[in-house]
mmCIF file with all atom_site columns, C-alpha atoms and ligand atoms in Angstrom:
data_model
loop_
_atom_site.group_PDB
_atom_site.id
_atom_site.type_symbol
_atom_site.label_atom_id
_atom_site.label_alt_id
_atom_site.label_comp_id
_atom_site.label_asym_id
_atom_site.label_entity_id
_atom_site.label_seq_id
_atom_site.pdbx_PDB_ins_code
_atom_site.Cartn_x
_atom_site.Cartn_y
_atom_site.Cartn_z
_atom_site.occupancy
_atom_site.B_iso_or_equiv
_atom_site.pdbx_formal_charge
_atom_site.auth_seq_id
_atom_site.auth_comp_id
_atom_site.auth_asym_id
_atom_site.auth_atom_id
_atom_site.pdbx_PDB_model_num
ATOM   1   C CA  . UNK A 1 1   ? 131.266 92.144 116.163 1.00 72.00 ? 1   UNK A CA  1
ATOM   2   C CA  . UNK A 1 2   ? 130.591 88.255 116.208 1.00 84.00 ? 2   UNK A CA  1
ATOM   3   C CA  . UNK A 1 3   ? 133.469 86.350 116.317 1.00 90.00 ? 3   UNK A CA  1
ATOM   4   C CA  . UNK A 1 4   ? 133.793 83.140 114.508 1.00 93.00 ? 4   UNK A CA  1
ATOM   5   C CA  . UNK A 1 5   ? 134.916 80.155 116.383 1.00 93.00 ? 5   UNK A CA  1
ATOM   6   C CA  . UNK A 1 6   ? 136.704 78.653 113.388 1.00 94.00 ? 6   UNK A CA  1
ATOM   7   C CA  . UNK A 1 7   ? 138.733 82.121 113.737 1.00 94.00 ? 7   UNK A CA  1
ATOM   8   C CA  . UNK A 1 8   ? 139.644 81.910 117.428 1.00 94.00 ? 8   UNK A CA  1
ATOM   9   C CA  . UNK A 1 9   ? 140.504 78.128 116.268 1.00 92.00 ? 9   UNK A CA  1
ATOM   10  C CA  . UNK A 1 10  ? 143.138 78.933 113.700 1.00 94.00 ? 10  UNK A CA  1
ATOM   11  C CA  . UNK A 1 11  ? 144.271 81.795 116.122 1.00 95.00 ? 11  UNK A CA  1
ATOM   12  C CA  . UNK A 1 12  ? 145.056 79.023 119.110 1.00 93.00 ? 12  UNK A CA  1
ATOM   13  C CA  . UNK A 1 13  ? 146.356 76.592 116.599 1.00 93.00 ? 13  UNK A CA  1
ATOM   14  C CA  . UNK A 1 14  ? 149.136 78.785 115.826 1.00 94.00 ? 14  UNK A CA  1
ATOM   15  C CA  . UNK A 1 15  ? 150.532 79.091 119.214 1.00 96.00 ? 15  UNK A CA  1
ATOM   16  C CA  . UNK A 1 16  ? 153.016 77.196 121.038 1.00 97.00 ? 16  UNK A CA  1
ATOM   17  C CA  . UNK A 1 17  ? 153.390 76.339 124.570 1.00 97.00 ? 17  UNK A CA  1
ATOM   18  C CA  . UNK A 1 18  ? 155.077 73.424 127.051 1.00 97.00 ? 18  UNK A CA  1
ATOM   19  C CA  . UNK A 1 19  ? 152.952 70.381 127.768 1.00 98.00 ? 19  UNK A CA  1
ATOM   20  C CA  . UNK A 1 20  ? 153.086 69.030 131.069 1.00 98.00 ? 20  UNK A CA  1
ATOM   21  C CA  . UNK A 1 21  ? 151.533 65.820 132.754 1.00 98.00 ? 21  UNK A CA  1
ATOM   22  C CA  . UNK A 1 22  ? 149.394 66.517 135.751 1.00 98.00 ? 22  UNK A CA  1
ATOM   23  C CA  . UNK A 1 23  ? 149.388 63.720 138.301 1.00 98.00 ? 23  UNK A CA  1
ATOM   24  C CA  . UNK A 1 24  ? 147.163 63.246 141.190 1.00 98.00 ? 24  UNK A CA  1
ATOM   25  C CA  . UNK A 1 25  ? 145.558 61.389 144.231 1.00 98.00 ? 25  UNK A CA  1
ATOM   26  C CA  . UNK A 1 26  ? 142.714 61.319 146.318 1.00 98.00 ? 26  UNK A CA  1
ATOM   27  C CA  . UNK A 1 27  ? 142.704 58.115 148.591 1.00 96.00 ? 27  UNK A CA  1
ATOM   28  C CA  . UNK A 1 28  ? 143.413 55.115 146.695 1.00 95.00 ? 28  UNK A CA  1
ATOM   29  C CA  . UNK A 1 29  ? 142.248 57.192 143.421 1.00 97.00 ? 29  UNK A CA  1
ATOM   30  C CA  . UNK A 1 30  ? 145.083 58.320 140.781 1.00 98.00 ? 30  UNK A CA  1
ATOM   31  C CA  . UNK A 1 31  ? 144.784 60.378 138.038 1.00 98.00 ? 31  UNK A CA  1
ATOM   32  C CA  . UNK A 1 32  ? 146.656 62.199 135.428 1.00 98.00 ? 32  UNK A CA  1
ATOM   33  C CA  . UNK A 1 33  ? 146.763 63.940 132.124 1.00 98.00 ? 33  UNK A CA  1
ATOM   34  C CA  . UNK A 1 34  ? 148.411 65.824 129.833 1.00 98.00 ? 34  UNK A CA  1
ATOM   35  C CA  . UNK A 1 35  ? 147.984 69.652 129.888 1.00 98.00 ? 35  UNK A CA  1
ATOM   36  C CA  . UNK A 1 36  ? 148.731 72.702 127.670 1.00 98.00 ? 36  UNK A CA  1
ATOM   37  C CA  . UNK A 1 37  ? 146.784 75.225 129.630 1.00 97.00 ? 37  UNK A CA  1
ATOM   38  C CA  . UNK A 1 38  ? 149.200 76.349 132.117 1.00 98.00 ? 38  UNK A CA  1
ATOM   39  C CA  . UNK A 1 39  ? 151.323 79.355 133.146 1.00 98.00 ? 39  UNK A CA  1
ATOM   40  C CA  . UNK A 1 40  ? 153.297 80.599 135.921 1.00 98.00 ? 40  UNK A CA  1
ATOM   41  C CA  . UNK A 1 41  ? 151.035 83.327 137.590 1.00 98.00 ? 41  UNK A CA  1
ATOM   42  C CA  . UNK A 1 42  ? 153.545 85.122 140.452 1.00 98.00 ? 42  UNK A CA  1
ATOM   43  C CA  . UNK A 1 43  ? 157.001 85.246 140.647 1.00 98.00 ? 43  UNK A CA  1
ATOM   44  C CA  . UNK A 1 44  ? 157.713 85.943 144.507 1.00 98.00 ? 44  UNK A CA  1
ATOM   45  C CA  . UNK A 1 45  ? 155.263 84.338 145.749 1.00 98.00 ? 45  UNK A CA  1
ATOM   46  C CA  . UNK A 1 46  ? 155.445 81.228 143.057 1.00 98.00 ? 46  UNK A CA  1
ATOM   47  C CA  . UNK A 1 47  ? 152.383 80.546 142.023 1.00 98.00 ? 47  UNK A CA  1
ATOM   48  C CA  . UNK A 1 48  ? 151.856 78.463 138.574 1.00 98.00 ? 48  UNK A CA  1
ATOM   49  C CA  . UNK A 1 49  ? 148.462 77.195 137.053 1.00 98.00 ? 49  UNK A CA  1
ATOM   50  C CA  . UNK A 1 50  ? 146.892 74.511 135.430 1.00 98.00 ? 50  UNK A CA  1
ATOM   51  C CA  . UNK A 1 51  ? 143.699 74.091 134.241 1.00 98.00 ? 51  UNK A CA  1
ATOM   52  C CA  . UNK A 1 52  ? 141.814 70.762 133.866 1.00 98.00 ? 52  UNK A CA  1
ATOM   53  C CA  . UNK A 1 53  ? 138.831 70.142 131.584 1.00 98.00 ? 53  UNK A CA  1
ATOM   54  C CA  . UNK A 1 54  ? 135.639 69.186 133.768 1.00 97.00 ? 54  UNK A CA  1
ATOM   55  C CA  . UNK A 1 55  ? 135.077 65.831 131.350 1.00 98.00 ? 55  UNK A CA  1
ATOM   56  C CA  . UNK A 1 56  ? 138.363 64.134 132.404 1.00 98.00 ? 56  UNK A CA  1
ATOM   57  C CA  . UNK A 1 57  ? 138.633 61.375 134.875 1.00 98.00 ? 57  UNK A CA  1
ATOM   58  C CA  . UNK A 1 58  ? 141.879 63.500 136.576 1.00 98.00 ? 58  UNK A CA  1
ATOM   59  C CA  . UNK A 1 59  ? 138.677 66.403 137.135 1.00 98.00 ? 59  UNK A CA  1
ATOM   60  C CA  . UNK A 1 60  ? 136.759 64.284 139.580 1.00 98.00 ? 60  UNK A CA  1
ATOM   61  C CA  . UNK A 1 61  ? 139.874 63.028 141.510 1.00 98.00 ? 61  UNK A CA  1
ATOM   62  C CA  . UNK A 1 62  ? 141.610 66.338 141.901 1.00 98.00 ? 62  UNK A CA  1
ATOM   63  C CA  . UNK A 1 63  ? 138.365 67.501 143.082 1.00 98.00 ? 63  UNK A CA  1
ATOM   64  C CA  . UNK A 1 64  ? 139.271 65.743 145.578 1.00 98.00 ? 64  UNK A CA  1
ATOM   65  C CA  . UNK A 1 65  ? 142.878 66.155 146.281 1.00 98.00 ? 65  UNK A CA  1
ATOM   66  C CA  . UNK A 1 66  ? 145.176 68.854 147.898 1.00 98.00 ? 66  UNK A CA  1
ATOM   67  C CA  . UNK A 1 67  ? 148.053 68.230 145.704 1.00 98.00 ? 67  UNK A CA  1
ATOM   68  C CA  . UNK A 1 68  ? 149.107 67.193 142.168 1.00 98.00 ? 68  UNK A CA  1
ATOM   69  C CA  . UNK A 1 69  ? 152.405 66.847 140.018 1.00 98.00 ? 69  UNK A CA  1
ATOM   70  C CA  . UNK A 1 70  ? 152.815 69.021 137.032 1.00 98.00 ? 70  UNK A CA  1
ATOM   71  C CA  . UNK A 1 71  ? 155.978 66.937 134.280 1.00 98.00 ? 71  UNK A CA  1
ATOM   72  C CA  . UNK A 1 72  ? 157.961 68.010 132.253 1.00 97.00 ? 72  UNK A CA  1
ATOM   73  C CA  . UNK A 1 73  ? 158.083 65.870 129.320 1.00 97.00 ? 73  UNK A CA  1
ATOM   74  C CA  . UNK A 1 74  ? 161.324 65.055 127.439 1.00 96.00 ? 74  UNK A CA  1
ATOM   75  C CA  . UNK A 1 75  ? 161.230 65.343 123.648 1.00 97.00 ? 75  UNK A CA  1
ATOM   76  C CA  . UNK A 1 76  ? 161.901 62.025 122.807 1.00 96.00 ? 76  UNK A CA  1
ATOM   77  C CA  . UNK A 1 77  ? 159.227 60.532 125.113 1.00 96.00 ? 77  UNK A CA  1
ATOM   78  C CA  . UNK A 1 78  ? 156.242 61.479 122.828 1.00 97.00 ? 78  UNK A CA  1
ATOM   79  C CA  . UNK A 1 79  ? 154.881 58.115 124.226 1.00 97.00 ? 79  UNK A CA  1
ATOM   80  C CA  . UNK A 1 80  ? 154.237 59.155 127.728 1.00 98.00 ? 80  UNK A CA  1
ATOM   81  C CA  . UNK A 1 81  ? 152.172 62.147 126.421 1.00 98.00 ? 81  UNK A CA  1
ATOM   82  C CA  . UNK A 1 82  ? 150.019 59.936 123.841 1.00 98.00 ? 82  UNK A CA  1
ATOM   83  C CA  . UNK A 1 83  ? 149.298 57.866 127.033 1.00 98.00 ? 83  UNK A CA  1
ATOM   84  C CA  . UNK A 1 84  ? 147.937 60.522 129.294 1.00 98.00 ? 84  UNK A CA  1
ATOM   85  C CA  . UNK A 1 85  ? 146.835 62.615 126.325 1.00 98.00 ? 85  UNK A CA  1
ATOM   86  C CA  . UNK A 1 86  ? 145.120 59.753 123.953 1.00 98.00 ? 86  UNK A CA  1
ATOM   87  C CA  . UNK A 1 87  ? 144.012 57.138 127.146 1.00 98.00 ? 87  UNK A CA  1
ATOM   88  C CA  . UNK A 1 88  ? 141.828 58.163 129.537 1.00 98.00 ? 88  UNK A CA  1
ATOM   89  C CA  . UNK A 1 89  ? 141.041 56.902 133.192 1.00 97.00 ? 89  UNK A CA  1
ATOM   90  C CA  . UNK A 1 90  ? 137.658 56.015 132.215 1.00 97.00 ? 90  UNK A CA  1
ATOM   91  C CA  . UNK A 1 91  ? 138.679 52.797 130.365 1.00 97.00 ? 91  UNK A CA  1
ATOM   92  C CA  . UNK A 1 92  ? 142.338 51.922 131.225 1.00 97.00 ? 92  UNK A CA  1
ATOM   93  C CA  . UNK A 1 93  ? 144.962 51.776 133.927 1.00 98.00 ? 93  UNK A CA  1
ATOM   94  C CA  . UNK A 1 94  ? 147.517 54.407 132.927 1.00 98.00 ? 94  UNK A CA  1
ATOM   95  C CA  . UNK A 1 95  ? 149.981 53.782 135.744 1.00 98.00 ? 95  UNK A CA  1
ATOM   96  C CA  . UNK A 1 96  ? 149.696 50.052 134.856 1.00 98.00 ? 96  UNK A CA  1
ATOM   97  C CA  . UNK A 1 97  ? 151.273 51.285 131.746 1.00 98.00 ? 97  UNK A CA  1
ATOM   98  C CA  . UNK A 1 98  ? 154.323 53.504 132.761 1.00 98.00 ? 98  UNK A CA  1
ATOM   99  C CA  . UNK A 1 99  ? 156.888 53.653 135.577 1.00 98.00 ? 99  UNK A CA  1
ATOM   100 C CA  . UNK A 1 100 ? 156.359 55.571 138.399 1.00 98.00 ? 100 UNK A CA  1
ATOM   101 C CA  . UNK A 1 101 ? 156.749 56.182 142.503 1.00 98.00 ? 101 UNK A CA  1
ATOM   102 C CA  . UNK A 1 102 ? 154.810 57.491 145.045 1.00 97.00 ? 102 UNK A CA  1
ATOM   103 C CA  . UNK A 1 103 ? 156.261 61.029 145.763 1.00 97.00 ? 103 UNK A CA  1
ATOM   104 C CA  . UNK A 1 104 ? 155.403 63.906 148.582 1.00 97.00 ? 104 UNK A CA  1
ATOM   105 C CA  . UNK A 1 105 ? 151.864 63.961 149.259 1.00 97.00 ? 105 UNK A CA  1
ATOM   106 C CA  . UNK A 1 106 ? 151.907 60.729 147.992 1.00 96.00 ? 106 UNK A CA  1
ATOM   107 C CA  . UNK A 1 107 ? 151.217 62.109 144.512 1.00 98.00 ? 107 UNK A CA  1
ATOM   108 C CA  . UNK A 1 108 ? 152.554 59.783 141.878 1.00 98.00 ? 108 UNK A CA  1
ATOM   109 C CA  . UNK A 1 109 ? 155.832 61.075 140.125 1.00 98.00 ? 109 UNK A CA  1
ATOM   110 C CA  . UNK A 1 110 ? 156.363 59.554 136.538 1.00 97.00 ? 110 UNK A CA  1
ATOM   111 C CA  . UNK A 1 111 ? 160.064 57.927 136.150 1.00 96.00 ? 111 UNK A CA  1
ATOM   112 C CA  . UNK A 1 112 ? 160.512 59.099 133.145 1.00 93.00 ? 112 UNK A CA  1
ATOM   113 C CA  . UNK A 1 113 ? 159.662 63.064 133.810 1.00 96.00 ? 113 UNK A CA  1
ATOM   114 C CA  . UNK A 1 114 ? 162.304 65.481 132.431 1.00 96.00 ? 114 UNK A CA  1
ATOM   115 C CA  . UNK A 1 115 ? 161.922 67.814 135.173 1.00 96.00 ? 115 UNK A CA  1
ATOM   116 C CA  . UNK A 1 116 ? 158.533 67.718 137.811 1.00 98.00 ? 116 UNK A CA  1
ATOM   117 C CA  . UNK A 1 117 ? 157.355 69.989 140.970 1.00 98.00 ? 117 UNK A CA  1
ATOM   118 C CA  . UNK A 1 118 ? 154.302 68.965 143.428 1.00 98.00 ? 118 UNK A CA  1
ATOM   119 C CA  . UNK A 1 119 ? 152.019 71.820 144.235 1.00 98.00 ? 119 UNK A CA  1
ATOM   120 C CA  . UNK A 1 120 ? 149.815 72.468 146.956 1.00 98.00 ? 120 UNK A CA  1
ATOM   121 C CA  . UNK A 1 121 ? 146.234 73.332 145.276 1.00 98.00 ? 121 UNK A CA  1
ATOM   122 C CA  . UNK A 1 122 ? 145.891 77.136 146.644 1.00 98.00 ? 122 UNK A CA  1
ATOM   123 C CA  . UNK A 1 123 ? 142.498 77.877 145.078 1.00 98.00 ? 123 UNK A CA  1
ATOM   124 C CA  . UNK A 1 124 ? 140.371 76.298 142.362 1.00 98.00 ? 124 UNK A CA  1
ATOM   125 C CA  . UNK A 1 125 ? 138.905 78.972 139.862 1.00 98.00 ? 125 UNK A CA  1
ATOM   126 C CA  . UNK A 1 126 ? 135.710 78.216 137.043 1.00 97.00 ? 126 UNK A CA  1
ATOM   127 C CA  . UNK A 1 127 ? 137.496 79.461 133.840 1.00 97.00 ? 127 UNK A CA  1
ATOM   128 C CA  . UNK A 1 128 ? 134.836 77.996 131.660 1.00 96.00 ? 128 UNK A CA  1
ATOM   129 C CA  . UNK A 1 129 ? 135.048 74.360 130.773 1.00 96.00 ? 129 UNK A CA  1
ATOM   130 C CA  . UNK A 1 130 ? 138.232 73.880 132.826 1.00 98.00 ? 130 UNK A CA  1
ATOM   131 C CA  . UNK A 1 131 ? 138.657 74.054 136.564 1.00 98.00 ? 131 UNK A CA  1
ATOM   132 C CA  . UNK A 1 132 ? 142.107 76.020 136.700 1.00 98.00 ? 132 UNK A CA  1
ATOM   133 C CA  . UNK A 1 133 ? 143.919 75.203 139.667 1.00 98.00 ? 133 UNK A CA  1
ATOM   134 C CA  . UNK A 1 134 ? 146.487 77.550 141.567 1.00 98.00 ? 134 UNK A CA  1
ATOM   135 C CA  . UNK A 1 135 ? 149.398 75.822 142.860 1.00 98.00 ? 135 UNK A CA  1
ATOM   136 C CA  . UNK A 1 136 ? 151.996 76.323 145.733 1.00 98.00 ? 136 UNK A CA  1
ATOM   137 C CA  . UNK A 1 137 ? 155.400 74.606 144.683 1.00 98.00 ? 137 UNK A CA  1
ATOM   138 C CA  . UNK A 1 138 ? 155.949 72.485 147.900 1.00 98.00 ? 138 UNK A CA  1
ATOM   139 C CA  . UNK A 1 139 ? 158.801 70.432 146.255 1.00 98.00 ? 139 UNK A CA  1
ATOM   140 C CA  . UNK A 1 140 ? 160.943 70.315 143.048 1.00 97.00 ? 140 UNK A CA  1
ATOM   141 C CA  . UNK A 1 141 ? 162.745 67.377 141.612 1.00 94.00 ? 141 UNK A CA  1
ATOM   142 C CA  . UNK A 1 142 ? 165.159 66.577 138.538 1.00 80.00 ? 142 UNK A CA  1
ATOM   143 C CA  . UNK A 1 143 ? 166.553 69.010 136.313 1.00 83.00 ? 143 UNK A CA  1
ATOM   144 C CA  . UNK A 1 144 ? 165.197 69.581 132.435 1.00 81.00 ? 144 UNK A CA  1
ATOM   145 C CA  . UNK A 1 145 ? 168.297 70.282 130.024 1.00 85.00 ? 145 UNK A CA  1
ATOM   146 C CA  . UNK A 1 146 ? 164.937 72.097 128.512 1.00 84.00 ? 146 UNK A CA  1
ATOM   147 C CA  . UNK A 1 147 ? 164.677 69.754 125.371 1.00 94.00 ? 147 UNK A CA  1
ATOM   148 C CA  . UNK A 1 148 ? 161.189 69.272 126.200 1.00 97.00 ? 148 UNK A CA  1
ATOM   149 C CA  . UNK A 1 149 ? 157.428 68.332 124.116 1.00 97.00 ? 149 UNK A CA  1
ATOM   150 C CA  . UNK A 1 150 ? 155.273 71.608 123.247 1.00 98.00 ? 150 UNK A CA  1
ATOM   151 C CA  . UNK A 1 151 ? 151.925 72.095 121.873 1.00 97.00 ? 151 UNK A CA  1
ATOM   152 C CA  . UNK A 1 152 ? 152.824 72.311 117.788 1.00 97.00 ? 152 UNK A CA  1
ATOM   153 C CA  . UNK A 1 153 ? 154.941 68.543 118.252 1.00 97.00 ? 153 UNK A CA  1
ATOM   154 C CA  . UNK A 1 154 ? 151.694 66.803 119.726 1.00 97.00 ? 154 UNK A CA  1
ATOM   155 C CA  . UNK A 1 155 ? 149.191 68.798 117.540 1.00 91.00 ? 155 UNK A CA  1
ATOM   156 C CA  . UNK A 1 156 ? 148.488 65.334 115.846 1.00 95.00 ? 156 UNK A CA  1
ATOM   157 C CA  . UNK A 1 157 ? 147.211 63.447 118.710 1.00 97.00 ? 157 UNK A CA  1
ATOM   158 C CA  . UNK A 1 158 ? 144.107 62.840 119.688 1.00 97.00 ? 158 UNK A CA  1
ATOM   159 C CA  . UNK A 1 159 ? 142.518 63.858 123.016 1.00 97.00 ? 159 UNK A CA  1
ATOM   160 C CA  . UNK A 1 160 ? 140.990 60.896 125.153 1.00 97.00 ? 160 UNK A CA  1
ATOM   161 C CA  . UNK A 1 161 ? 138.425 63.262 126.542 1.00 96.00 ? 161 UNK A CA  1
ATOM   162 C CA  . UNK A 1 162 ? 137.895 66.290 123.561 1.00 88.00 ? 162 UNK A CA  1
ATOM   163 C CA  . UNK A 1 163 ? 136.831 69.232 126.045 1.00 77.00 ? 163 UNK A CA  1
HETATM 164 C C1  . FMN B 2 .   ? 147.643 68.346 122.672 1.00 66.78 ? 201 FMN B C1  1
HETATM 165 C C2  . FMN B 2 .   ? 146.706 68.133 123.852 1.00 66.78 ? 201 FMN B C2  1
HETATM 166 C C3  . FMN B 2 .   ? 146.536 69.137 124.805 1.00 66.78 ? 201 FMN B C3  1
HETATM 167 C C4  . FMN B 2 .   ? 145.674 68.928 125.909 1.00 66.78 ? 201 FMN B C4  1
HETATM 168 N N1  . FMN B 2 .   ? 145.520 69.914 126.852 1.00 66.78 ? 201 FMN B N1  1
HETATM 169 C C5  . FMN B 2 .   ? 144.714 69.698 127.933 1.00 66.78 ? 201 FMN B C5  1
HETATM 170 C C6  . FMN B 2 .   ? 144.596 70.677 128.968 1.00 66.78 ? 201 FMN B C6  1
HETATM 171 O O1  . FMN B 2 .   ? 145.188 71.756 128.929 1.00 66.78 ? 201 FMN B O1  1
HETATM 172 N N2  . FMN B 2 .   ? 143.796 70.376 130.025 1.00 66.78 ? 201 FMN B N2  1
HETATM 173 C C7  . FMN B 2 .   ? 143.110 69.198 130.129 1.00 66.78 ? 201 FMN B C7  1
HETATM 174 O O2  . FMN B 2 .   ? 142.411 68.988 131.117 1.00 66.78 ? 201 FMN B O2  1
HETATM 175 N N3  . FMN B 2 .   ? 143.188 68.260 129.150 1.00 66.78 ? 201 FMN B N3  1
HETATM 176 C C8  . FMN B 2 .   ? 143.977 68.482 128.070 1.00 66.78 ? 201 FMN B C8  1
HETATM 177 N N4  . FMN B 2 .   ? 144.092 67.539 127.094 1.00 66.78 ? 201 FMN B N4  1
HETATM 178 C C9  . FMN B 2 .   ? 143.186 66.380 127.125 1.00 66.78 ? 201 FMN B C9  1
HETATM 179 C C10 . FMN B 2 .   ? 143.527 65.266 128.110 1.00 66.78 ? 201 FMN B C10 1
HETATM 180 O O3  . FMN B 2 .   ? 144.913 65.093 128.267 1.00 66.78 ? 201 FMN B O3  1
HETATM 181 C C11 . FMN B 2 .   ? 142.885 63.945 127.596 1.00 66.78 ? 201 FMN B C11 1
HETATM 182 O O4  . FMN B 2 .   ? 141.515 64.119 127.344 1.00 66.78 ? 201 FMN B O4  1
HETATM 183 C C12 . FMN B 2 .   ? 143.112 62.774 128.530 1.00 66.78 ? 201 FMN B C12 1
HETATM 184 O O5  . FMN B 2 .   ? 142.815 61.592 127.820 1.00 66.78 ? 201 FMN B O5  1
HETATM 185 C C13 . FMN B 2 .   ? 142.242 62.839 129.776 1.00 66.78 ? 201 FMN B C13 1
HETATM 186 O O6  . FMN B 2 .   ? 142.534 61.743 130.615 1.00 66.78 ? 201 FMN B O6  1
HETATM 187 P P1  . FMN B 2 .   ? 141.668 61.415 131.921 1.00 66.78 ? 201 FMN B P1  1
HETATM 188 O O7  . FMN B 2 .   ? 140.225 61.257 131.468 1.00 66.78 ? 201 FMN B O7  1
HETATM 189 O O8  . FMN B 2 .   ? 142.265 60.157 132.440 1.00 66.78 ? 201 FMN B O8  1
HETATM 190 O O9  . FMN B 2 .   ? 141.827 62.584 132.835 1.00 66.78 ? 201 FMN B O9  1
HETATM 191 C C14 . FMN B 2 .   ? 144.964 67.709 126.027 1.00 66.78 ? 201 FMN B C14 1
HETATM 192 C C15 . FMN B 2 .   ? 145.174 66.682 125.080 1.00 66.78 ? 201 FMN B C15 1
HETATM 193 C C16 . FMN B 2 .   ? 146.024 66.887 124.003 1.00 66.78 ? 201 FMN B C16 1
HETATM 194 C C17 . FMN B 2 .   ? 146.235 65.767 123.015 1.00 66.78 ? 201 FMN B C17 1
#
C-alpha cells in the first residue's frame, strides 16, 4: 500500500502537542529553537526527548554541547515562540532579542519561560531528518500553572528553517 504524504500531512496536522524552546551552548556558541517533537520517554529513570531538525543553526551547536534547556512557553507569550520558531541563528541574534541568564551548565534560561528543566544529553539517536536527543533532567526551575502554547495555537507560523 503506498501511502500518500499529503495523507500522513493532514493526519499530523490534526494533532496537538506542547511546544517547548530548546536552548543551548557550546563555547561562546548559543542556540535555540522552538520544538514540537518531544516526549517524556521513562518515568523512573526520567528520561524526556527532543528532536532537532539537522538544517537548524541550534543542530550544529548542540552537536556540540552536553546540555540544553527545554521551556515551557506561557500562552500569552506567543512572541517568544515566533522568535525562536520564525528567526533563525543563521541571520539574527535571538538572545539580543529576549531576556535571559546564564543557567547550570551555563545553558541560557529564557526570563520569560513558564516552567524550564536543563538536561544532560544521554544519547543522540538519527530519527530521520532530526537528531533526537535523550535527556537526563539535571535541574528544574519555575513552576507552569500549565496555561501553556501547543502545536494547533502556533499552526500559523512560519518555520525559520522548514525541515
Ligand atoms: C510550529 C512549529 C514547530 C516546530 N517544531 C520543530 C521541532 O520539533 N524541531 C525542530 O528542530 N524545529 C522545529 N521547528 C522549526 C524551528 O523552530 C525553526 O526552523 C527555527 O527558526 C530554527 O532556528 P535555528 O536555525 O536558529 O535553530 C518548528 C517550528 C514551528 C513554527
Amino acid at each position: 500500500m503506498i501511502v500518500e504524504q499529503t495523507d500522513v500531512d493532514a493526519f499530523f496536522g490534526e494533532l496537538d502537542y506542547p511546544m517547548y524552546v530548546v536552548t543551548t551552548r557550546a563555547g561562546d556558541d548559543r542556540a535555540g529553537c522552538l520544538v514540537g517533537f518531544s516526549t517524556q520517554t521513562s518515568i523512573d529513570p526520567p528520561r524526556f526527548l527532543v528532536c532537532i531538525s539537522e538544517v537548524n543553526a541550534t543542530a550544529r551547536t548542540v552537536s556540540a554541547a552536553t546540555h540544553v534547556a527545554v521551556h515551557q512557553i506561557k500562552r500569552t507569550d506567543k512572541e517568544l515562540a515566533r522568535l525562536f520558531g520564525e528567526e533563525s541563528e543563521d541571520w539574527t541574534d535571538k538572545f539580543a532579542q529576549c531576556a535571559w541568564h546564564d543557567g547550570p551548565h551555563g545553558v541560557p534560561l529564557l526570563d520569560g519561560a513558564a516552567a524550564w528543566f536543563v538536561g544532560e544529553i544521554a544519547e543522540r539517536l538519527d530519527l530521520g531528518d532530526h537528531c533526537g536527543l535523550v535527556l537526563v533532567p539535571v535541574a528544574v526551575g519555575d513552576r507552569s500553572d500549565g496555561d501553556i502554547l501547543t502545536f494547533q495555537q502556533l499552526a500559523d507560523l512560519d518555520a525559520g528553517h522548514p525541515a
